[in-house]
Amino acid sequence: MLTIRQATNAADFDAARVLGWDYRALLEASLTPAEWHVIGQVYDLPRYTLAMDRLELDHVPPDGALMLAYDGARPIGCAMARRLTSQDCEWKRIFIQPTAQGQGAGRALCAALLAAARQAGYRRVLLDTARSMTGARQLYAALGFTERGPYSALPPGGTAALCFFEYRLQPQGAV
C-alpha cells in the first residue's frame, strides 16, 4: 500500500539519502551524454555528497520539505523542495525506484510537495529536468506546470540539456 509522509527523523533522512544516491546513479546511467555532461557538473561527487549531507538543513519546514513514498515499510521514492526566494521554492530529486514506477507514487509525491509549498506561503514552484525524461515532463504538464526559461545560472549546454518548469500557486483559501 502506497503512503506518502514527510521526513521527520534520522531514519527518514537516511532513507532519502539512499534514494538520492540511487537517483544520481540512474541519471548517470540513463541520460544522454550531452545531458549528463551538464547535470554531471551540477551533481559532481563533492557537490552531491554535500547536498545529501544537508538534507536535514535544506529540505525541512518552514522553508522546504522532503517527502517519502513507501510501499508498505519499503521506501520507494522521494521528492524534495527548498527555498529559493521568499516567493519561490525549487523542487529537487523527484525520484521513484524504477520497479515502483507507474503506480502513482510520483503524482502523490508531487501533490504532497504542492500542499507543503502552499502551506509555506510560496507563490511559485520551479524545477528543471533533463529533456530525455519524457515521463517526468508529462507528469509535470499533467499537474499544471508550464515550461519556462532557466531560473538560475547553468553550465554550458544547460539550456539544450534541460527543460524548466513553473507552477503558480494560489494562496491558501483562494478560490
Short mmCIF file of C-alpha atoms in Angstrom, two decimals:
data_model
loop_
_atom_site.label_atom_id
_atom_site.label_comp_id
_atom_site.label_asym_id
_atom_site.label_seq_id
_atom_site.Cartn_x
_atom_site.Cartn_y
_atom_site.Cartn_z
CA MET A 1 0.00 0.00 0.00
CA LEU A 2 1.35 3.40 -1.03
CA THR A 3 1.83 6.01 1.67
CA ILE A 4 3.42 9.45 1.48
CA ARG A 5 4.92 11.10 4.50
CA GLN A 6 7.24 13.95 5.32
CA ALA A 7 10.73 13.10 6.54
CA THR A 8 10.96 13.88 10.25
CA ASN A 9 13.62 11.66 11.79
CA ALA A 10 17.09 10.24 11.17
CA ALA A 11 15.74 7.02 9.63
CA ASP A 12 13.65 9.03 7.15
CA PHE A 13 16.62 11.17 6.12
CA ASP A 14 18.81 8.08 5.80
CA ALA A 15 16.19 6.52 3.50
CA ALA A 16 16.14 9.74 1.47
CA ARG A 17 19.92 9.64 1.13
CA VAL A 18 19.81 6.08 -0.22
CA LEU A 19 17.11 7.11 -2.70
CA GLY A 20 19.07 10.25 -3.59
CA TRP A 21 22.17 8.23 -4.44
CA ASP A 22 20.05 5.75 -6.42
CA TYR A 23 18.65 8.72 -8.34
CA ARG A 24 22.10 10.06 -9.19
CA ALA A 25 23.22 6.60 -10.38
CA LEU A 26 20.10 6.30 -12.54
CA LEU A 27 20.76 9.71 -14.10
CA GLU A 28 24.35 8.85 -14.87
CA ALA A 29 23.32 5.55 -16.47
CA SER A 30 20.28 6.74 -18.42
CA LEU A 31 20.78 10.34 -19.57
CA THR A 32 22.17 11.19 -22.95
CA PRO A 33 25.89 12.03 -22.93
CA ALA A 34 25.10 15.72 -23.53
CA GLU A 35 22.62 15.77 -20.63
CA TRP A 36 24.99 14.00 -18.24
CA HIS A 37 27.78 16.39 -19.27
CA VAL A 38 25.64 19.26 -17.92
CA ILE A 39 23.94 17.52 -14.99
CA GLY A 40 27.16 15.76 -14.01
CA GLN A 41 28.73 19.18 -13.43
CA VAL A 42 25.95 20.11 -11.02
CA TYR A 43 25.81 16.63 -9.48
CA ASP A 44 29.56 16.03 -9.30
CA LEU A 45 30.52 13.85 -6.33
CA PRO A 46 31.68 16.60 -3.93
CA ARG A 47 28.60 18.77 -4.52
CA TYR A 48 26.19 15.87 -4.46
CA THR A 49 27.73 14.49 -1.27
CA LEU A 50 27.28 17.91 0.33
CA ALA A 51 23.66 18.07 -0.85
CA MET A 52 22.97 14.63 0.65
CA ASP A 53 24.69 15.64 3.89
CA ARG A 54 22.50 18.78 4.13
CA LEU A 55 19.06 17.22 3.65
CA GLU A 56 18.01 17.99 7.24
CA LEU A 57 19.02 21.64 6.74
CA ASP A 58 17.83 22.42 3.22
CA HIS A 59 14.64 20.37 2.86
CA VAL A 60 12.66 20.86 6.06
CA PRO A 61 9.86 23.20 7.13
CA PRO A 62 9.28 26.05 7.26
CA ASP A 63 11.29 26.73 4.07
CA GLY A 64 11.40 23.28 2.49
CA ALA A 65 10.09 19.75 2.55
CA LEU A 66 11.27 16.21 1.95
CA MET A 67 8.54 13.71 1.15
CA LEU A 68 9.00 9.96 1.03
CA ALA A 69 6.86 7.37 -0.75
CA TYR A 70 6.54 3.97 0.89
CA ASP A 71 5.20 0.68 -0.39
CA GLY A 72 4.36 -0.84 2.97
CA ALA A 73 7.51 -0.32 5.01
CA ARG A 74 9.81 -0.05 1.96
CA PRO A 75 10.86 3.44 0.79
CA ILE A 76 10.34 3.61 -2.98
CA GLY A 77 10.61 7.31 -3.76
CA CYS A 78 11.42 10.81 -2.63
CA ALA A 79 10.77 14.41 -3.59
CA MET A 80 12.40 17.50 -2.12
CA ALA A 81 11.69 21.22 -2.03
CA ARG A 82 13.88 24.08 -0.91
CA ARG A 83 13.56 27.83 -0.64
CA LEU A 84 14.90 29.96 -3.48
CA THR A 85 13.29 33.29 -2.54
CA SER A 86 10.50 34.39 -0.23
CA GLN A 87 8.08 33.71 -3.11
CA ASP A 88 9.69 30.73 -4.86
CA CYS A 89 10.69 27.20 -3.95
CA GLU A 90 12.57 24.72 -6.10
CA TRP A 91 11.87 21.02 -6.36
CA LYS A 92 14.80 18.64 -6.46
CA ARG A 93 15.39 14.90 -6.77
CA ILE A 94 11.88 13.70 -7.56
CA PHE A 95 12.58 10.01 -7.89
CA ILE A 96 10.71 6.72 -7.84
CA GLN A 97 12.59 3.43 -7.90
CA PRO A 98 12.21 2.02 -11.44
CA THR A 99 10.50 -1.14 -10.14
CA ALA A 100 7.83 1.01 -8.45
CA GLN A 101 7.12 3.43 -11.30
CA GLY A 102 3.72 3.64 -12.94
CA GLN A 103 1.69 3.19 -9.75
CA GLY A 104 1.00 6.83 -8.90
CA ALA A 105 3.81 7.42 -6.40
CA GLY A 106 5.33 10.28 -8.41
CA ARG A 107 1.99 12.06 -8.69
CA ALA A 108 1.31 11.53 -4.97
CA LEU A 109 4.73 12.91 -4.00
CA CYS A 110 4.17 15.97 -6.19
CA ALA A 111 0.73 16.55 -4.66
CA ALA A 112 2.27 16.42 -1.18
CA LEU A 113 5.01 18.88 -2.18
CA LEU A 114 2.46 21.25 -3.71
CA ALA A 115 0.48 21.20 -0.45
CA ALA A 116 3.66 21.88 1.54
CA ALA A 117 4.59 24.77 -0.78
CA ARG A 118 1.15 26.33 -0.34
CA GLN A 119 1.35 25.94 3.42
CA ALA A 120 4.78 27.60 3.42
CA GLY A 121 3.31 30.58 1.56
CA TYR A 122 5.22 30.19 -1.70
CA ARG A 123 3.71 31.66 -4.86
CA ARG A 124 5.70 29.60 -7.39
CA VAL A 125 7.33 26.21 -7.68
CA LEU A 126 10.29 25.99 -10.05
CA LEU A 127 12.05 22.87 -11.28
CA ASP A 128 14.21 21.52 -14.04
CA THR A 129 14.54 18.11 -15.61
CA ALA A 130 16.50 16.51 -18.40
CA ARG A 131 14.90 16.79 -21.83
CA SER A 132 15.04 13.00 -22.27
CA MET A 133 12.98 12.38 -19.11
CA THR A 134 9.69 12.34 -21.00
CA GLY A 135 7.72 10.61 -18.24
CA ALA A 136 8.64 13.31 -15.74
CA ARG A 137 7.89 16.06 -18.25
CA GLN A 138 4.46 14.55 -18.97
CA LEU A 139 3.70 14.31 -15.25
CA TYR A 140 4.63 17.95 -14.64
CA ALA A 141 2.47 19.08 -17.57
CA ALA A 142 -0.46 16.97 -16.30
CA LEU A 143 -0.11 18.60 -12.87
CA GLY A 144 -0.38 22.07 -14.41
CA PHE A 145 3.28 23.08 -14.66
CA THR A 146 4.19 25.23 -17.64
CA GLU A 147 7.52 25.33 -19.43
CA ARG A 148 9.63 28.44 -18.93
CA GLY A 149 13.20 29.60 -19.38
CA PRO A 150 16.08 28.94 -16.98
CA TYR A 151 15.75 30.43 -13.50
CA SER A 152 19.39 30.04 -12.44
CA ALA A 153 22.87 30.08 -13.94
CA LEU A 154 23.72 26.98 -15.96
CA PRO A 155 26.86 25.26 -17.19
CA PRO A 156 27.49 25.49 -20.95
CA GLY A 157 24.92 23.38 -22.80
CA GLY A 158 22.40 23.67 -19.97
CA THR A 159 19.52 25.04 -21.99
CA ALA A 160 19.92 22.30 -24.61
CA ALA A 161 20.01 19.53 -21.99
CA LEU A 162 17.35 20.72 -19.55
CA CYS A 163 13.70 21.78 -19.51
CA PHE A 164 12.46 24.27 -16.93
CA PHE A 165 9.01 24.36 -15.39
CA GLU A 166 6.95 26.67 -13.24
CA TYR A 167 3.76 26.20 -11.24
CA ARG A 168 1.87 29.22 -9.93
CA LEU A 169 0.32 28.50 -6.55
CA GLN A 170 -2.91 30.02 -5.36
CA PRO A 171 -2.68 31.30 -1.78
CA GLN A 172 -4.35 29.08 0.83
CA GLY A 173 -8.06 29.75 0.94
CA ALA A 174 -8.15 31.42 -2.51
CA VAL A 175 -10.84 30.38 -4.95
#
